[in-house]
Amino acid sequence: MSNIDDKKIISWIKDQEFSKLTFLNGCWLSDENEWYLGFYYFIQYLKQECLDDVIAEVTSRHGDESSAYCYLGDTANKIYSSFNEQHIPACFYRHAIKLNPHNAHAHWGLFITDDDTNSCITSLKLDYESNEFEKLGRTIDNLFYRSNHISDFTLQDWQFIKSLIQDSKVTCRRNMLVFALFYLDEVEDCLALIESMETVNVEIIEAYFNRSLISKEFAINKLSCWQVDKFLGDDNKAIYQAYVKESEKGKANPLRQVLIQKAFQAGEYKDVVTYHEEASTDDLHYRHDINGRLYYLLALSHLKQPVNKQVLAFINDKADTLRDESKILYQAFRCKHKIDELERLFLEKTHFNDTIDSWGIYQEVIKAFDSPNLIKHQTYEHLSCELKSLKTKWNEAYYDTQLAEMKVKLSNGDMSSDDFLRLYNLGIECNEFDFVIEHVTKFHACNQPTMSSYNCIGVCHERRKEFSHAFEYYKLAIGLMHSSKDYNHIIIGNYISCAERLPDVEIAEEEYNDLRHWYNADLINQFKWHTFTAKSGRLFKYSPFNVNSIDALSNQYFYLASKKQLNDPIELPTLSNLDSNNLIDTNYRICSLSNNNNSMLMWSHYAQEHQGIMVEYWFGGELPCGVGVEKVSYIDESKRNLEKDSYVFNQYLLTKNNDWSYENEVRIFTNVKEKIHFESFEYPNTDRTKINARICSITLGCDFPDDKRKLIANITNTINSNRESHVPIVILREAFISRDNCFALEYRDIDISKI
């Protein structure tokens, strides 16, 4: 299994697909791959197994405990590489530094994961003292790529960095010297250096231009064209000329559509027409571009030239994807036209390389179906049924094509474990159950069975109404699921559903309840924190300031409300597919937060008519097992009613009517308990029953009572006194009516010491 790509292993670890990672049980102690030991540590951590043996091996291999935790930090940085996950490796680097304050690698790791400038300087000093001059040069060069995070360096820090760059023993590029001279305000030397460089950071150029130290022409010549926008602001003609100059260099960027946009904004309409009409069919970036053609049509209009019917036809074909560019200009018959076009394509095709979902025309129809006006139209039901029928025919043809290709691959002996699973799933889709059973059995003769392969055989037998045989294989899949702790709601559902079809099989109540628990836990676990859950990992909660909110703040927990406690009577609706016999529990509870940090409506509705508070939370993303988080979807009530028996879980928990869209809601949900505590995780010592989160700020409503300000100040001080030293303090703010706009709120910080 040594040929498995690290990226795939990381994906399995993050998805907690432990059954695919069992090969590491036999090789984590080897030196076959430098990361296997670290990967194994995090697998055991996620499975909540004892880590003593792993830590001992890491320490033995790396010489001391600090180096061991530094290695784990590197591994964590490899696994949790997204910007919203960097707190995880940072904790390991921080722990390594506690064990050995002279660990330069750990200090550098803490800087790149937590922007700790003190650790950056310490790392540079330690490398210099150790005569690691070559490494030091590379490190200084790397600092340039983190230029957005170096403004916190002190003058003393910059003096030190400058001395390193100018040290003859250290070889590095000049990029960081410009920053050092700039922040040290050594203007003459900095300008002389800028003169000799091709491009310079826009912040430096902007600062010198604002001080009248350089001309506008000089400034523009020292900027990349994509930095010119920021520098010139709304001077569209100058911005366009900068882009033209860049394009004359013959490089890949700027793209044709970008030049068209800049020319249009500058009022150079003839240039827009020229760019479009000179576009080659070999221009892959522009071939399917819509906005460029829209600008072209608009430019023709400005120049009083006839419309290009061919381009207009192209735009008409893409009308449903224009969103912000246009209103819904087409009626239901446009969808019918597109469905007919898809039908024609289906009849003409002899080879299907894609499902119908990947076709632009199909996606346009689906998008149009989101229109409330179309949903209420008398032809909607017919159009919807026609499209569904076409989708079934198209995708069946696609699966037949894919299965035939996979069979050829099988005959050539060029199959990976993932290929086998895809082959079996395609066989099931195409109803070739004998083929699937035969080849999975052959696979088992040479390979370790997996819960997925057992499940495939079970599905085949179940589709053939051979429920007893199906149940045997589902039971084997369940056994592997328990042993690997890789709980899967699909396999659990198949096992229980099949058992219910067999009169002589009865699942014991204790086993059923246990499986139902894991079914819901795995279903919930599919809803993980992701990059787009919240901007910068921040969410906001509006609430009254009362006994309940005081307790939640003081004891650091989220309260999850039941259906009866929610303000919307149609929340957590009663659906026909959800009852006591369904595996999906009906006792889910939710905690509502928002991406909207300045909503007059929410201050009124949820924060006691501006007398309450808004709490800002930072989330690391880690959640306990059986706790999910996801954005709420907002759709028209008519479409919601039509689809009420589809996507039941999402309809039940994560869908609201369009009327509530201003809330921009994100929900934490579970069926386990009503309170979930949170804390800022400090790896490796974390409480997995809690959410990794902390309070960033508390904002008082504009009518917050004066007699309660001392209490909220005391609560804030208590929270701050209990935090780790590296964790930012909780800021207390207050809302007030804007002086510039009497219909809007603004926020300002409060000096707690003066309350």
JSON list of N, CA and C in Angstrom, two decimals, residues 606-665:
[
{"chain": "A", "resi": 606, "resn": "TYR", "atom": "N", "xyz": [-34.43, 39.21, 18.04]},
{"chain": "A", "resi": 606, "resn": "TYR", "atom": "CA", "xyz": [-33.77, 38.25, 18.91]},
{"chain": "A", "resi": 606, "resn": "TYR", "atom": "C", "xyz": [-33.04, 38.88, 20.10]},
{"chain": "A", "resi": 607, "resn": "ALA", "atom": "N", "xyz": [-32.75, 40.15, 20.03]},
{"chain": "A", "resi": 607, "resn": "ALA", "atom": "CA", "xyz": [-31.97, 40.80, 21.08]},
{"chain": "A", "resi": 607, "resn": "ALA", "atom": "C", "xyz": [-32.82, 41.77, 21.89]},
{"chain": "A", "resi": 608, "resn": "GLN", "atom": "N", "xyz": [-34.03, 41.34, 22.19]},
{"chain": "A", "resi": 608, "resn": "GLN", "atom": "CA", "xyz": [-34.89, 42.08, 23.13]},
{"chain": "A", "resi": 608, "resn": "GLN", "atom": "C", "xyz": [-35.04, 43.54, 22.72]},
{"chain": "A", "resi": 609, "resn": "GLU", "atom": "N", "xyz": [-35.33, 43.72, 21.42]},
{"chain": "A", "resi": 609, "resn": "GLU", "atom": "CA", "xyz": [-35.54, 45.07, 20.88]},
{"chain": "A", "resi": 609, "resn": "GLU", "atom": "C", "xyz": [-34.38, 46.01, 21.22]},
{"chain": "A", "resi": 610, "resn": "HIS", "atom": "N", "xyz": [-33.18, 45.52, 20.89]},
{"chain": "A", "resi": 610, "resn": "HIS", "atom": "CA", "xyz": [-31.94, 46.30, 21.04]},
{"chain": "A", "resi": 610, "resn": "HIS", "atom": "C", "xyz": [-31.48, 46.44, 22.50]},
{"chain": "A", "resi": 611, "resn": "GLN", "atom": "N", "xyz": [-32.15, 45.76, 23.43]},
{"chain": "A", "resi": 611, "resn": "GLN", "atom": "CA", "xyz": [-31.71, 45.79, 24.83]},
{"chain": "A", "resi": 611, "resn": "GLN", "atom": "C", "xyz": [-30.81, 44.61, 25.17]},
{"chain": "A", "resi": 612, "resn": "GLY", "atom": "N", "xyz": [-30.63, 43.72, 24.21]},
{"chain": "A", "resi": 612, "resn": "GLY", "atom": "CA", "xyz": [-29.83, 42.52, 24.45]},
{"chain": "A", "resi": 612, "resn": "GLY", "atom": "C", "xyz": [-28.41, 42.66, 23.95]},
{"chain": "A", "resi": 613, "resn": "ILE", "atom": "N", "xyz": [-27.84, 41.53, 23.52]},
{"chain": "A", "resi": 613, "resn": "ILE", "atom": "CA", "xyz": [-26.43, 41.50, 23.12]},
{"chain": "A", "resi": 613, "resn": "ILE", "atom": "C", "xyz": [-26.27, 40.71, 21.82]},
{"chain": "A", "resi": 614, "resn": "MET", "atom": "N", "xyz": [-25.14, 40.93, 21.18]},
{"chain": "A", "resi": 614, "resn": "MET", "atom": "CA", "xyz": [-24.70, 40.12, 20.05]},
{"chain": "A", "resi": 614, "resn": "MET", "atom": "C", "xyz": [-23.31, 39.59, 20.38]},
{"chain": "A", "resi": 615, "resn": "VAL", "atom": "N", "xyz": [-23.17, 38.28, 20.42]},
{"chain": "A", "resi": 615, "resn": "VAL", "atom": "CA", "xyz": [-21.89, 37.66, 20.76]},
{"chain": "A", "resi": 615, "resn": "VAL", "atom": "C", "xyz": [-21.22, 37.18, 19.48]},
{"chain": "A", "resi": 616, "resn": "GLU", "atom": "N", "xyz": [-19.96, 37.54, 19.32]},
{"chain": "A", "resi": 616, "resn": "GLU", "atom": "CA", "xyz": [-19.16, 37.10, 18.18]},
{"chain": "A", "resi": 616, "resn": "GLU", "atom": "C", "xyz": [-18.30, 35.92, 18.62]},
{"chain": "A", "resi": 617, "resn": "TYR", "atom": "N", "xyz": [-18.41, 34.79, 17.89]},
{"chain": "A", "resi": 617, "resn": "TYR", "atom": "CA", "xyz": [-17.65, 33.59, 18.20]},
{"chain": "A", "resi": 617, "resn": "TYR", "atom": "C", "xyz": [-16.65, 33.31, 17.08]},
{"chain": "A", "resi": 618, "resn": "TRP", "atom": "N", "xyz": [-15.47, 32.86, 17.48]},
{"chain": "A", "resi": 618, "resn": "TRP", "atom": "CA", "xyz": [-14.53, 32.27, 16.53]},
{"chain": "A", "resi": 618, "resn": "TRP", "atom": "C", "xyz": [-14.64, 30.76, 16.63]},
{"chain": "A", "resi": 619, "resn": "PHE", "atom": "N", "xyz": [-14.65, 30.08, 15.49]},
{"chain": "A", "resi": 619, "resn": "PHE", "atom": "CA", "xyz": [-14.73, 28.62, 15.45]},
{"chain": "A", "resi": 619, "resn": "PHE", "atom": "C", "xyz": [-13.49, 28.05, 14.77]},
{"chain": "A", "resi": 620, "resn": "GLY", "atom": "N", "xyz": [-12.88, 27.06, 15.42]},
{"chain": "A", "resi": 620, "resn": "GLY", "atom": "CA", "xyz": [-11.78, 26.35, 14.79]},
{"chain": "A", "resi": 620, "resn": "GLY", "atom": "C", "xyz": [-12.26, 25.33, 13.78]},
{"chain": "A", "resi": 621, "resn": "GLY", "atom": "N", "xyz": [-13.47, 24.84, 13.97]},
{"chain": "A", "resi": 621, "resn": "GLY", "atom": "CA", "xyz": [-14.04, 23.87, 13.04]},
{"chain": "A", "resi": 621, "resn": "GLY", "atom": "C", "xyz": [-14.26, 22.49, 13.64]},
{"chain": "A", "resi": 622, "resn": "GLU", "atom": "N", "xyz": [-13.53, 22.16, 14.72]},
{"chain": "A", "resi": 622, "resn": "GLU", "atom": "CA", "xyz": [-13.69, 20.83, 15.32]},
{"chain": "A", "resi": 622, "resn": "GLU", "atom": "C", "xyz": [-14.98, 20.76, 16.12]},
{"chain": "A", "resi": 623, "resn": "LEU", "atom": "N", "xyz": [-15.73, 19.69, 15.88]},
{"chain": "A", "resi": 623, "resn": "LEU", "atom": "CA", "xyz": [-17.00, 19.47, 16.56]},
{"chain": "A", "resi": 623, "resn": "LEU", "atom": "C", "xyz": [-16.98, 18.08, 17.19]},
{"chain": "A", "resi": 624, "resn": "PRO", "atom": "N", "xyz": [-17.71, 17.88, 18.29]},
{"chain": "A", "resi": 624, "resn": "PRO", "atom": "CA", "xyz": [-17.83, 16.54, 18.85]},
{"chain": "A", "resi": 624, "resn": "PRO", "atom": "C", "xyz": [-18.55, 15.62, 17.88]},
{"chain": "A", "resi": 625, "resn": "CYS", "atom": "N", "xyz": [-18.34, 14.33, 18.02]},
{"chain": "A", "resi": 625, "resn": "CYS", "atom": "CA", "xyz": [-19.07, 13.35, 17.22]},
{"chain": "A", "resi": 625, "resn": "CYS", "atom": "C", "xyz": [-20.56, 13.52, 17.50]},
{"chain": "A", "resi": 626, "resn": "GLY", "atom": "N", "xyz": [-21.35, 13.51, 16.43]},
{"chain": "A", "resi": 626, "resn": "GLY", "atom": "CA", "xyz": [-22.80, 13.65, 16.60]},
{"chain": "A", "resi": 626, "resn": "GLY", "atom": "C", "xyz": [-23.27, 15.09, 16.69]},
{"chain": "A", "resi": 627, "resn": "VAL", "atom": "N", "xyz": [-22.39, 16.03, 16.35]},
{"chain": "A", "resi": 627, "resn": "VAL", "atom": "CA", "xyz": [-22.76, 17.45, 16.31]},
{"chain": "A", "resi": 627, "resn": "VAL", "atom": "C", "xyz": [-22.40, 17.96, 14.92]},
{"chain": "A", "resi": 628, "resn": "GLY", "atom": "N", "xyz": [-23.35, 18.58, 14.23]},
{"chain": "A", "resi": 628, "resn": "GLY", "atom": "CA", "xyz": [-23.12, 19.07, 12.89]},
{"chain": "A", "resi": 628, "resn": "GLY", "atom": "C", "xyz": [-23.26, 20.58, 12.80]},
{"chain": "A", "resi": 629, "resn": "VAL", "atom": "N", "xyz": [-22.80, 21.13, 11.69]},
{"chain": "A", "resi": 629, "resn": "VAL", "atom": "CA", "xyz": [-22.94, 22.57, 11.45]},
{"chain": "A", "resi": 629, "resn": "VAL", "atom": "C", "xyz": [-23.13, 22.77, 9.95]},
{"chain": "A", "resi": 630, "resn": "GLU", "atom": "N", "xyz": [-24.04, 23.66, 9.59]},
{"chain": "A", "resi": 630, "resn": "GLU", "atom": "CA", "xyz": [-24.27, 23.92, 8.17]},
{"chain": "A", "resi": 630, "resn": "GLU", "atom": "C", "xyz": [-25.06, 25.20, 7.99]},
{"chain": "A", "resi": 631, "resn": "LYS", "atom": "N", "xyz": [-24.86, 25.80, 6.82]},
{"chain": "A", "resi": 631, "resn": "LYS", "atom": "CA", "xyz": [-25.65, 26.96, 6.46]},
{"chain": "A", "resi": 631, "resn": "LYS", "atom": "C", "xyz": [-27.09, 26.54, 6.17]},
{"chain": "A", "resi": 632, "resn": "VAL", "atom": "N", "xyz": [-28.01, 27.43, 6.46]},
{"chain": "A", "resi": 632, "resn": "VAL", "atom": "CA", "xyz": [-29.42, 27.20, 6.14]},
{"chain": "A", "resi": 632, "resn": "VAL", "atom": "C", "xyz": [-29.66, 27.62, 4.69]},
{"chain": "A", "resi": 633, "resn": "SER", "atom": "N", "xyz": [-30.45, 26.81, 3.95]},
{"chain": "A", "resi": 633, "resn": "SER", "atom": "CA", "xyz": [-30.85, 27.15, 2.59]},
{"chain": "A", "resi": 633, "resn": "SER", "atom": "C", "xyz": [-32.21, 27.82, 2.64]},
{"chain": "A", "resi": 634, "resn": "TYR", "atom": "N", "xyz": [-32.39, 28.80, 1.79]},
{"chain": "A", "resi": 634, "resn": "TYR", "atom": "CA", "xyz": [-33.66, 29.53, 1.73]},
{"chain": "A", "resi": 634, "resn": "TYR", "atom": "C", "xyz": [-34.28, 29.35, 0.35]},
{"chain": "A", "resi": 635, "resn": "ILE", "atom": "N", "xyz": [-35.51, 28.82, 0.31]},
{"chain": "A", "resi": 635, "resn": "ILE", "atom": "CA", "xyz": [-36.17, 28.62, -0.97]},
{"chain": "A", "resi": 635, "resn": "ILE", "atom": "C", "xyz": [-37.62, 29.07, -0.88]},
{"chain": "A", "resi": 636, "resn": "ASP", "atom": "N", "xyz": [-38.21, 29.25, -2.05]},
{"chain": "A", "resi": 636, "resn": "ASP", "atom": "CA", "xyz": [-39.61, 29.66, -2.10]},
{"chain": "A", "resi": 636, "resn": "ASP", "atom": "C", "xyz": [-40.50, 28.60, -1.47]},
{"chain": "A", "resi": 637, "resn": "GLU", "atom": "N", "xyz": [-41.54, 29.03, -0.75]},
{"chain": "A", "resi": 637, "resn": "GLU", "atom": "CA", "xyz": [-42.38, 28.08, -0.03]},
{"chain": "A", "resi": 637, "resn": "GLU", "atom": "C", "xyz": [-43.10, 27.12, -0.96]},
{"chain": "A", "resi": 638, "resn": "SER", "atom": "N", "xyz": [-43.40, 27.55, -2.19]},
{"chain": "A", "resi": 638, "resn": "SER", "atom": "CA", "xyz": [-44.08, 26.66, -3.14]},
{"chain": "A", "resi": 638, "resn": "SER", "atom": "C", "xyz": [-43.18, 25.50, -3.54]},
{"chain": "A", "resi": 639, "resn": "LYS", "atom": "N", "xyz": [-41.92, 25.81, -3.85]},
{"chain": "A", "resi": 639, "resn": "LYS", "atom": "CA", "xyz": [-40.99, 24.74, -4.22]},
{"chain": "A", "resi": 639, "resn": "LYS", "atom": "C", "xyz": [-40.69, 23.86, -3.03]},
{"chain": "A", "resi": 640, "resn": "ARG", "atom": "N", "xyz": [-40.60, 24.46, -1.87]},
{"chain": "A", "resi": 640, "resn": "ARG", "atom": "CA", "xyz": [-40.34, 23.69, -0.66]},
{"chain": "A", "resi": 640, "resn": "ARG", "atom": "C", "xyz": [-41.45, 22.66, -0.43]},
{"chain": "A", "resi": 641, "resn": "ASN", "atom": "N", "xyz": [-42.67, 23.06, -0.67]},
{"chain": "A", "resi": 641, "resn": "ASN", "atom": "CA", "xyz": [-43.80, 22.14, -0.49]},
{"chain": "A", "resi": 641, "resn": "ASN", "atom": "C", "xyz": [-43.76, 21.02, -1.52]},
{"chain": "A", "resi": 642, "resn": "LEU", "atom": "N", "xyz": [-43.41, 21.35, -2.77]},
{"chain": "A", "resi": 642, "resn": "LEU", "atom": "CA", "xyz": [-43.33, 20.34, -3.81]},
{"chain": "A", "resi": 642, "resn": "LEU", "atom": "C", "xyz": [-42.26, 19.30, -3.52]},
{"chain": "A", "resi": 643, "resn": "GLU", "atom": "N", "xyz": [-41.18, 19.72, -2.86]},
{"chain": "A", "resi": 643, "resn": "GLU", "atom": "CA", "xyz": [-40.05, 18.83, -2.62]},
{"chain": "A", "resi": 643, "resn": "GLU", "atom": "C", "xyz": [-39.98, 18.35, -1.17]},
{"chain": "A", "resi": 644, "resn": "LYS", "atom": "N", "xyz": [-41.10, 18.43, -0.46]},
{"chain": "A", "resi": 644, "resn": "LYS", "atom": "CA", "xyz": [-41.07, 18.16, 0.98]},
{"chain": "A", "resi": 644, "resn": "LYS", "atom": "C", "xyz": [-40.67, 16.73, 1.32]},
{"chain": "A", "resi": 645, "resn": "ASP", "atom": "N", "xyz": [-40.88, 15.79, 0.39]},
{"chain": "A", "resi": 645, "resn": "ASP", "atom": "CA", "xyz": [-40.53, 14.40, 0.66]},
{"chain": "A", "resi": 645, "resn": "ASP", "atom": "C", "xyz": [-39.21, 14.00, 0.01]},
{"chain": "A", "resi": 646, "resn": "SER", "atom": "N", "xyz": [-38.49, 14.98, -0.52]},
{"chain": "A", "resi": 646, "resn": "SER", "atom": "CA", "xyz": [-37.15, 14.74, -1.07]},
{"chain": "A", "resi": 646, "resn": "SER", "atom": "C", "xyz": [-36.13, 15.40, -0.15]},
{"chain": "A", "resi": 647, "resn": "TYR", "atom": "N", "xyz": [-34.93, 14.79, -0.08]},
{"chain": "A", "resi": 647, "resn": "TYR", "atom": "CA", "xyz": [-33.88, 15.35, 0.77]},
{"chain": "A", "resi": 647, "resn": "TYR", "atom": "C", "xyz": [-34.42, 15.64, 2.17]},
{"chain": "A", "resi": 648, "resn": "VAL", "atom": "N", "xyz": [-35.01, 14.60, 2.78]},
{"chain": "A", "resi": 648, "resn": "VAL", "atom": "CA", "xyz": [-35.79, 14.78, 4.00]},
{"chain": "A", "resi": 648, "resn": "VAL", "atom": "C", "xyz": [-34.98, 15.43, 5.11]},
{"chain": "A", "resi": 649, "resn": "PHE", "atom": "N", "xyz": [-33.76, 14.98, 5.33]},
{"chain": "A", "resi": 649, "resn": "PHE", "atom": "CA", "xyz": [-32.96, 15.51, 6.44]},
{"chain": "A", "resi": 649, "resn": "PHE", "atom": "C", "xyz": [-32.73, 17.01, 6.26]},
{"chain": "A", "resi": 650, "resn": "ASN", "atom": "N", "xyz": [-32.35, 17.41, 5.04]},
{"chain": "A", "resi": 650, "resn": "ASN", "atom": "CA", "xyz": [-32.11, 18.83, 4.79]},
{"chain": "A", "resi": 650, "resn": "ASN", "atom": "C", "xyz": [-33.39, 19.65, 4.89]},
{"chain": "A", "resi": 651, "resn": "GLN", "atom": "N", "xyz": [-34.50, 19.08, 4.39]},
{"chain": "A", "resi": 651, "resn": "GLN", "atom": "CA", "xyz": [-35.79, 19.78, 4.50]},
{"chain": "A", "resi": 651, "resn": "GLN", "atom": "C", "xyz": [-36.17, 19.98, 5.96]},
{"chain": "A", "resi": 652, "resn": "TYR", "atom": "N", "xyz": [-35.85, 18.99, 6.77]},
{"chain": "A", "resi": 652, "resn": "TYR", "atom": "CA", "xyz": [-36.24, 19.00, 8.17]},
{"chain": "A", "resi": 652, "resn": "TYR", "atom": "C", "xyz": [-35.42, 20.00, 8.97]},
{"chain": "A", "resi": 653, "resn": "LEU", "atom": "N", "xyz": [-34.11, 20.00, 8.76]},
{"chain": "A", "resi": 653, "resn": "LEU", "atom": "CA", "xyz": [-33.21, 20.76, 9.64]},
{"chain": "A", "resi": 653, "resn": "LEU", "atom": "C", "xyz": [-32.61, 22.02, 9.02]},
{"chain": "A", "resi": 654, "resn": "LEU", "atom": "N", "xyz": [-32.44, 22.05, 7.71]},
{"chain": "A", "resi": 654, "resn": "LEU", "atom": "CA", "xyz": [-31.55, 23.06, 7.13]},
{"chain": "A", "resi": 654, "resn": "LEU", "atom": "C", "xyz": [-32.20, 23.88, 6.01]},
{"chain": "A", "resi": 655, "resn": "THR", "atom": "N", "xyz": [-33.52, 23.95, 6.01]},
{"chain": "A", "resi": 655, "resn": "THR", "atom": "CA", "xyz": [-34.22, 24.72, 4.98]},
{"chain": "A", "resi": 655, "resn": "THR", "atom": "C", "xyz": [-35.25, 25.64, 5.62]},
{"chain": "A", "resi": 656, "resn": "LYS", "atom": "N", "xyz": [-35.30, 26.88, 5.14]},
{"chain": "A", "resi": 656, "resn": "LYS", "atom": "CA", "xyz": [-36.30, 27.84, 5.61]},
{"chain": "A", "resi": 656, "resn": "LYS", "atom": "C", "xyz": [-36.87, 28.58, 4.40]},
{"chain": "A", "resi": 657, "resn": "ASN", "atom": "N", "xyz": [-37.98, 29.22, 4.62]},
{"chain": "A", "resi": 657, "resn": "ASN", "atom": "CA", "xyz": [-38.59, 30.02, 3.56]},
{"chain": "A", "resi": 657, "resn": "ASN", "atom": "C", "xyz": [-37.73, 31.24, 3.24]},
{"chain": "A", "resi": 658, "resn": "ASN", "atom": "N", "xyz": [-37.86, 31.72, 2.01]},
{"chain": "A", "resi": 658, "resn": "ASN", "atom": "CA", "xyz": [-37.07, 32.87, 1.55]},
{"chain": "A", "resi": 658, "resn": "ASN", "atom": "C", "xyz": [-37.20, 34.09, 2.45]},
{"chain": "A", "resi": 659, "resn": "ASP", "atom": "N", "xyz": [-38.34, 34.20, 3.14]},
{"chain": "A", "resi": 659, "resn": "ASP", "atom": "CA", "xyz": [-38.59, 35.37, 3.98]},
{"chain": "A", "resi": 659, "resn": "ASP", "atom": "C", "xyz": [-37.51, 35.57, 5.04]},
{"chain": "A", "resi": 660, "resn": "TRP", "atom": "N", "xyz": [-36.85, 34.47, 5.42]},
{"chain": "A", "resi": 660, "resn": "TRP", "atom": "CA", "xyz": [-35.86, 34.53, 6.50]},
{"chain": "A", "resi": 660, "resn": "TRP", "atom": "C", "xyz": [-34.42, 34.68, 5.98]},
{"chain": "A", "resi": 661, "resn": "SER", "atom": "N", "xyz": [-34.26, 34.89, 4.69]},
{"chain": "A", "resi": 661, "resn": "SER", "atom": "CA", "xyz": [-32.91, 34.87, 4.12]},
{"chain": "A", "resi": 661, "resn": "SER", "atom": "C", "xyz": [-32.00, 35.95, 4.68]},
{"chain": "A", "resi": 662, "resn": "TYR", "atom": "N", "xyz": [-32.59, 37.05, 5.19]},
{"chain": "A", "resi": 662, "resn": "TYR", "atom": "CA", "xyz": [-31.75, 38.12, 5.75]},
{"chain": "A", "resi": 662, "resn": "TYR", "atom": "C", "xyz": [-30.94, 37.64, 6.95]},
{"chain": "A", "resi": 663, "resn": "GLU", "atom": "N", "xyz": [-31.37, 36.54, 7.56]},
{"chain": "A", "resi": 663, "resn": "GLU", "atom": "CA", "xyz": [-30.66, 36.05, 8.75]},
{"chain": "A", "resi": 663, "resn": "GLU", "atom": "C", "xyz": [-29.30, 35.45, 8.41]},
{"chain": "A", "resi": 664, "resn": "ASN", "atom": "N", "xyz": [-29.16, 34.96, 7.15]},
{"chain": "A", "resi": 664, "resn": "ASN", "atom": "CA", "xyz": [-27.89, 34.33, 6.76]},
{"chain": "A", "resi": 664, "resn": "ASN", "atom": "C", "xyz": [-27.45, 33.35, 7.83]},
{"chain": "A", "resi": 665, "resn": "GLU", "atom": "N", "xyz": [-28.34, 32.44, 8.16]},
{"chain": "A", "resi": 665, "resn": "GLU", "atom": "CA", "xyz": [-28.20, 31.59, 9.35]},
{"chain": "A", "resi": 665, "resn": "GLU", "atom": "C", "xyz": [-27.27, 30.40, 9.14]}
]
